Short mmCIF file of C-alpha atoms in Angstrom, two decimals:
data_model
loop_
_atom_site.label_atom_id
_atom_site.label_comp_id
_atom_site.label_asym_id
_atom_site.label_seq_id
_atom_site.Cartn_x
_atom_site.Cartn_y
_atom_site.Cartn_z
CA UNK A 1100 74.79 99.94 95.73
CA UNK A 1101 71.93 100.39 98.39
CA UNK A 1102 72.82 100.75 101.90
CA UNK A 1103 72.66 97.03 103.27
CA UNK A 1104 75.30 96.46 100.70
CA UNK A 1105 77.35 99.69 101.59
CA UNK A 1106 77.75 98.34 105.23
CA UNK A 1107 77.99 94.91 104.72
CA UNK A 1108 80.97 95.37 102.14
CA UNK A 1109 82.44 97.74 104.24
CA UNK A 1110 82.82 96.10 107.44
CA UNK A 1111 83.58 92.95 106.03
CA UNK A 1112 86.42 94.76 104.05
CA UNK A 1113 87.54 96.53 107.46
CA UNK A 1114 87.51 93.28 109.70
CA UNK A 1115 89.27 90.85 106.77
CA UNK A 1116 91.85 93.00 105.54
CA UNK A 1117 93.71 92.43 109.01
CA UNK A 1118 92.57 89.28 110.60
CA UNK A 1119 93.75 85.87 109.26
CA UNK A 1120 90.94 85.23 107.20
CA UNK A 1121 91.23 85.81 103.79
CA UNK A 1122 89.39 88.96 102.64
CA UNK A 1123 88.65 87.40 99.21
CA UNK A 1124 86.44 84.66 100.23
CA UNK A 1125 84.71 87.22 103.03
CA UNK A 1126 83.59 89.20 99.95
CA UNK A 1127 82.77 86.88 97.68
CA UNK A 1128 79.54 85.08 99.85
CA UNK A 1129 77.63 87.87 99.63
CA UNK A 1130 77.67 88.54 95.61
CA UNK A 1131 77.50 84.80 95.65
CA UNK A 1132 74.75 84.45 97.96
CA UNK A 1133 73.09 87.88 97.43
CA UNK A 1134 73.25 88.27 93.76
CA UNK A 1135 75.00 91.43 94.21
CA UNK A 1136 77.12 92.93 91.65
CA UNK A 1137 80.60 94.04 91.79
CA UNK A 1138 81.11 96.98 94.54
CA UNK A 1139 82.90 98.73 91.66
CA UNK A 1140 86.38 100.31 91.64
CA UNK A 1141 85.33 103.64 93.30
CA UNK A 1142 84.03 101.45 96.24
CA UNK A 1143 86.82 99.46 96.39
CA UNK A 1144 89.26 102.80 96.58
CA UNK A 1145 87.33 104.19 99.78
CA UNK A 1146 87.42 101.19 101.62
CA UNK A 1147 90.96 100.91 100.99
CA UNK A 1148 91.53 104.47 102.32
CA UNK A 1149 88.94 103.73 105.63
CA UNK A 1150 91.48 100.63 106.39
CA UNK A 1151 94.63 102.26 105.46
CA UNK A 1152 93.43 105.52 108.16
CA UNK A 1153 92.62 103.35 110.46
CA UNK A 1154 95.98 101.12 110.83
CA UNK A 1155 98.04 104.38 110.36
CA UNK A 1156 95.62 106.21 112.88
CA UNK A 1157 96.36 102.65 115.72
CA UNK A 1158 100.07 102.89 114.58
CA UNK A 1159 100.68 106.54 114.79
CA UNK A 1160 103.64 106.27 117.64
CA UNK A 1161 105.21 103.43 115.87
CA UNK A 1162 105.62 105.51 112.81
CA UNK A 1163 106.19 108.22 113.72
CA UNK A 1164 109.15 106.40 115.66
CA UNK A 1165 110.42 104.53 112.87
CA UNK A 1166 110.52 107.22 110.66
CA UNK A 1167 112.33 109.43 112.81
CA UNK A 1168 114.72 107.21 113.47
CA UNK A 1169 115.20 105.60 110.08
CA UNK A 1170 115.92 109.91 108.74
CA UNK A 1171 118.39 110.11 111.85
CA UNK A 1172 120.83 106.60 111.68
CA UNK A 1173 118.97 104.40 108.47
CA UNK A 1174 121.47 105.66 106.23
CA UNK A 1175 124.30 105.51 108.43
CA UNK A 1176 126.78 102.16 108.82
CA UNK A 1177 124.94 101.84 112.01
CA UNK A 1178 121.51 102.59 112.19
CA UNK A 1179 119.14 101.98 115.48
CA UNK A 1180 116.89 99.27 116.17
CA UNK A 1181 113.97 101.43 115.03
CA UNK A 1182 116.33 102.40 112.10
CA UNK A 1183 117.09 98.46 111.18
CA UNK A 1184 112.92 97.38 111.46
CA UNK A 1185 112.09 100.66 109.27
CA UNK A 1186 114.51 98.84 106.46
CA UNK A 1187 113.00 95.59 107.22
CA UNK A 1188 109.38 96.75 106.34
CA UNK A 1189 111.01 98.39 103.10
CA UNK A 1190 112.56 94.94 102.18
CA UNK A 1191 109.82 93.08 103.15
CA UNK A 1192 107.47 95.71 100.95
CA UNK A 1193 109.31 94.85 97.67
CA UNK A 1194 108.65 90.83 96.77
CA UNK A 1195 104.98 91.80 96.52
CA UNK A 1196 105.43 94.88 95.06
CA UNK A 1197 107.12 93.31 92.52
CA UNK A 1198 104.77 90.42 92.37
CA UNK A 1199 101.65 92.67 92.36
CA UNK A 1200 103.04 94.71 88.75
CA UNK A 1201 104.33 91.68 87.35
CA UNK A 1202 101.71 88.97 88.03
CA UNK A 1203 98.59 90.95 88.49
CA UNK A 1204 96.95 91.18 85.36
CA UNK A 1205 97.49 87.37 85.09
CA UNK A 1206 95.66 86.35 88.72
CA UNK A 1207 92.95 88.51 87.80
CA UNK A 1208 92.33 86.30 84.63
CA UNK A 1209 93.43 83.26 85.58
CA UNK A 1210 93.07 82.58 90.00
CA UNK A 1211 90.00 84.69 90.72
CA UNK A 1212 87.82 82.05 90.99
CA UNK A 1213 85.74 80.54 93.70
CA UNK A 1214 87.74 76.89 93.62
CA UNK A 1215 90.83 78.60 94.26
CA UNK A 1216 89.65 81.10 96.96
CA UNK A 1217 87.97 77.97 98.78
CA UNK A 1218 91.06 75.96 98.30
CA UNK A 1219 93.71 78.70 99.39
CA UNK A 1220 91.47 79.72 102.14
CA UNK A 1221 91.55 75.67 103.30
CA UNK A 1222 95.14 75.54 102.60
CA UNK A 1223 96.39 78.22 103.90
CA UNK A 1224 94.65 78.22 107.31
CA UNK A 1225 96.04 74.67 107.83
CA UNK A 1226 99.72 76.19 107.05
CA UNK A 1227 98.52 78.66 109.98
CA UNK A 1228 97.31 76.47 112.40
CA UNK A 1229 101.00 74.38 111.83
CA UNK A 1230 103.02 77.34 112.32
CA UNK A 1231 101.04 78.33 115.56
CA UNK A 1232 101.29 75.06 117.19
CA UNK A 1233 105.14 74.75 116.22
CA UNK A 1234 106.17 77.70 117.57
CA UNK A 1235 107.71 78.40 120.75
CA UNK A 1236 107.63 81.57 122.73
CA UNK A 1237 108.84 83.52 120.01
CA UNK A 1238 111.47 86.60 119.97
CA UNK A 1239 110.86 89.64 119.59
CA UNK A 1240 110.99 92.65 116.54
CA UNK A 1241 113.97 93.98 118.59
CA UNK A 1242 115.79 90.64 117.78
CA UNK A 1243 114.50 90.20 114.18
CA UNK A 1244 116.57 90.30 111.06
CA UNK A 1245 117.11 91.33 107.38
CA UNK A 1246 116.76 87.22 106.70
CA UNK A 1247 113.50 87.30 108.67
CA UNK A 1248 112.00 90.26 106.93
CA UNK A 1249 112.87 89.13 103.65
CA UNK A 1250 111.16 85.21 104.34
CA UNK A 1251 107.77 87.07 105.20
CA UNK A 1252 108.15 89.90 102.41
CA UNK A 1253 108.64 86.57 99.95
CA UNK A 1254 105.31 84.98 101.79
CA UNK A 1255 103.70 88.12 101.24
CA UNK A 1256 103.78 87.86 97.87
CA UNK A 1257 101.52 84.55 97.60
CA UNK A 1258 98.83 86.92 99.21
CA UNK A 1259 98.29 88.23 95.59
CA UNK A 1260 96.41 84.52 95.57
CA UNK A 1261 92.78 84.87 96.20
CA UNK A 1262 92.01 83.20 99.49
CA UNK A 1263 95.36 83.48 100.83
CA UNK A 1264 94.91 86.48 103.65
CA UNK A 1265 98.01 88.89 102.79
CA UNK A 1266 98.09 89.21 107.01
CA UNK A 1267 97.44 85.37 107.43
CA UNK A 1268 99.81 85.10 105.03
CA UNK A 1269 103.03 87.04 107.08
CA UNK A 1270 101.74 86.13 110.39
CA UNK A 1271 102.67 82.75 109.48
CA UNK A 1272 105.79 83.19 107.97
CA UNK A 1273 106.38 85.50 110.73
CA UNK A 1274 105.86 82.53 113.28
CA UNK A 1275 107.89 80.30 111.31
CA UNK A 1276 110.57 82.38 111.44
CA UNK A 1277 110.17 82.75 114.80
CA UNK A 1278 108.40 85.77 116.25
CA UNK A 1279 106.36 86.11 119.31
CA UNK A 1280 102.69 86.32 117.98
CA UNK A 1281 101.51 89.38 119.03
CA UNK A 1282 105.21 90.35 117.47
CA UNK A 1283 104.12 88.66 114.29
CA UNK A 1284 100.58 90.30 114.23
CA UNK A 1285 102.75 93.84 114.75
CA UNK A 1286 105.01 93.12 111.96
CA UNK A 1287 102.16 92.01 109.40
CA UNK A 1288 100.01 95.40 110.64
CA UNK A 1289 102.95 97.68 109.59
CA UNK A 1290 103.90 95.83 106.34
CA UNK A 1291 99.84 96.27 105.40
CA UNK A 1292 100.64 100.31 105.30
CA UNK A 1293 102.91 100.85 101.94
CA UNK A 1294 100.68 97.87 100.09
CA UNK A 1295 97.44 99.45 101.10
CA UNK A 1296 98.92 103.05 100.44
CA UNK A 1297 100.28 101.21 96.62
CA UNK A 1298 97.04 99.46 95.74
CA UNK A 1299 94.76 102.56 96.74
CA UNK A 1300 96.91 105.28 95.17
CA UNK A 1301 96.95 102.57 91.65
CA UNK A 1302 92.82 102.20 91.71
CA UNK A 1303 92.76 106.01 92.93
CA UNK A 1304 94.78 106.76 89.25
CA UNK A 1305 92.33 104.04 87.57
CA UNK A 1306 89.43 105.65 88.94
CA UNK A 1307 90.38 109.22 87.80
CA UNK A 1308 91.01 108.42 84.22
CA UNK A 1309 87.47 106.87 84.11
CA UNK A 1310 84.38 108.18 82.97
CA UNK A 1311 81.62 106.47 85.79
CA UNK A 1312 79.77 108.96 88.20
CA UNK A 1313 80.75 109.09 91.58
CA UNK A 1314 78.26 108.77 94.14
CA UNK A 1315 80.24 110.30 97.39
CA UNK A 1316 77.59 109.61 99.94
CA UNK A 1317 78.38 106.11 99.46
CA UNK A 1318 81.65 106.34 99.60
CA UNK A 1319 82.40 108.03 102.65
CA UNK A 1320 79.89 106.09 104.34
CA UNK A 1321 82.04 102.85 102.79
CA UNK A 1322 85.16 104.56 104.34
CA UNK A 1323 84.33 105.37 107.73
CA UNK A 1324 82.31 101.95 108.60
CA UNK A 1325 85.80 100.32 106.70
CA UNK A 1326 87.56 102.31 109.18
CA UNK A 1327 85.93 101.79 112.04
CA UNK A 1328 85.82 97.89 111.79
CA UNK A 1329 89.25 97.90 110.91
CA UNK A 1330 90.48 100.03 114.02
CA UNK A 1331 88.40 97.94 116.23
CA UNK A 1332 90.05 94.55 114.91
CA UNK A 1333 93.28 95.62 114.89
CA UNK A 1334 92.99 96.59 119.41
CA UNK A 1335 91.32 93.33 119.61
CA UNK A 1336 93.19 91.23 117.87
CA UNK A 1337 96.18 92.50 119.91
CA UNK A 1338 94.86 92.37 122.77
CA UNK A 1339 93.54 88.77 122.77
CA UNK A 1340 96.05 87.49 120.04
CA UNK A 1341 98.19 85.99 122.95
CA UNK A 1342 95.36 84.09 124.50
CA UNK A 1343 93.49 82.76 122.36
CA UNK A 1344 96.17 81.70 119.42
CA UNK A 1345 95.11 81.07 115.89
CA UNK A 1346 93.44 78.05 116.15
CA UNK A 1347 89.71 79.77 116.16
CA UNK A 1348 90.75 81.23 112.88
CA UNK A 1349 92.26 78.36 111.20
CA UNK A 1350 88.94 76.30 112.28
CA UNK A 1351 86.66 79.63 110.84
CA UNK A 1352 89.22 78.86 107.81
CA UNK A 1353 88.32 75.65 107.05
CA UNK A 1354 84.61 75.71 107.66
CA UNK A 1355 84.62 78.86 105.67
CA UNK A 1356 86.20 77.27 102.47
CA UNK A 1357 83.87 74.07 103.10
CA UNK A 1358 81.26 76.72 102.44
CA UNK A 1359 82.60 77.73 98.98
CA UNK A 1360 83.33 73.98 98.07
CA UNK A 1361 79.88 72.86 99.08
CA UNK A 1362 77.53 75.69 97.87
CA UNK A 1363 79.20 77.79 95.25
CA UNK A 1364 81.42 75.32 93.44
#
């Protein structure tokens, strides 16, 4: 990989692995456009670990919080609010958990195309736009419950579908369900930490029982921009989240996947 490559990968993989926008059809204009070959699976680990510092470096207090808390009263008959959202990201963790070691092997043969990541990416920014406009003003993660967190965990799953957007995904079930959005956004930011942490530490075994050279340069360059990019979308996309809804996204959405039906289909 050169360096335009390096940095273009790298922030694209830092902005779309938290905003609505499917990081699947982000990455594949370039190769498409470009000619570029894959980033490779040494790539793909450090980006992974740049985005996964970077929401557990914005999230620190909230962790650190629910962690305490779920030790102290989440194994008790009446655990804490902090205890009671702890379990919830558990539960919600394990649909695509289980979905990622069942179904995996099969997407990757079978979905990873550029009809279905222009199609999901159409599709599933109109199911956005729907559960934005439908909802009211939304309750908080205080008020959620174990019914909630398992109806986004299950819609986290379908993320595993190229195009989908694993936090458009939850931010919309999360909305259906009821949440406030920046409530929703919260919620899909803290579920992204055990999948992130799950997919890197798999392609972190995959890459150490391989044989290809490791060019580390590259890499931690790949990290830190993936870092950076994602820290700086994950403040602004809280900060604004409220005001500006998700319409701009589910209209980038669609004119996005036009792109892949009209040029690369």
């Amino acid at each position: 990989m050169d360096l335009i490559e390096i940095i273009v990968l790298a922030l694209l993989q830092g902005l779309t692995e938290f905003l609505p926008i499917s990081s699947s059809a982000h990455l594949i204009l370039p190769s498409r456009m470009f000619g570029w070959d894959d980033q490779g699976l040494a790539f793909d680990v450090a980006v992974h670990v740049g985005t996964l510092a970077a929401v557990i470096l914005y999230f620190r207090r909230d962790i650190e919080v629910l962690a305490l808390n779920w030790m102290k009263t989440g194994f008790t008959p009446t655990p804490n609010t902090e205890a009671k959202l702890a379990w919830y990201v558990v539960v919600a963790t394990i649909p695509a958990g289980l979905a990622g070691l069942l179904l995996d092997d099969w997407i990757e043969a079978n979905l990873r195309s550029t009809a279905v990541i222009a199609a999901a990416t159409i599709g599933f920014g109109l199911l956005l736009g729907f559960a934005d406009k439908s909802r009211k003003d939304g309750i908080t993660l205080t008020h959620m419950t174990l019914m909630m967190a398992l109806i986004i965990g299950l819609a986290q799953a379908l993320a595993l579908i190229p195009g989908t957007s694993r936090s458009g995904i939850t931010i919309t079930a999360a909305l259906l369900v009821g949440l406030h959005r920046v409530e929703a956004a919260r919620f899909s930011f803290l579920l992204s930490i055990p999948l992130i942490l799950a997919a890197g530490g798999l392609k972190t075994l995959e890459l150490a029982n391989s044989l290809l050279p490791v060019d580390w340069t590259s890499l931690a360059l790949g990290a830190g921009l993936s870092a950076i990019s994602a820290w700086v979308c994950i403040y602004y996309f809280l900060a604004f989240i409220n005001k500006i809804g998700m319409m701009p996204f589910v209209i980038y959405r669609l004119i996005l996947g036009g792109i892949l039906l009209l040029f690369f289909i």
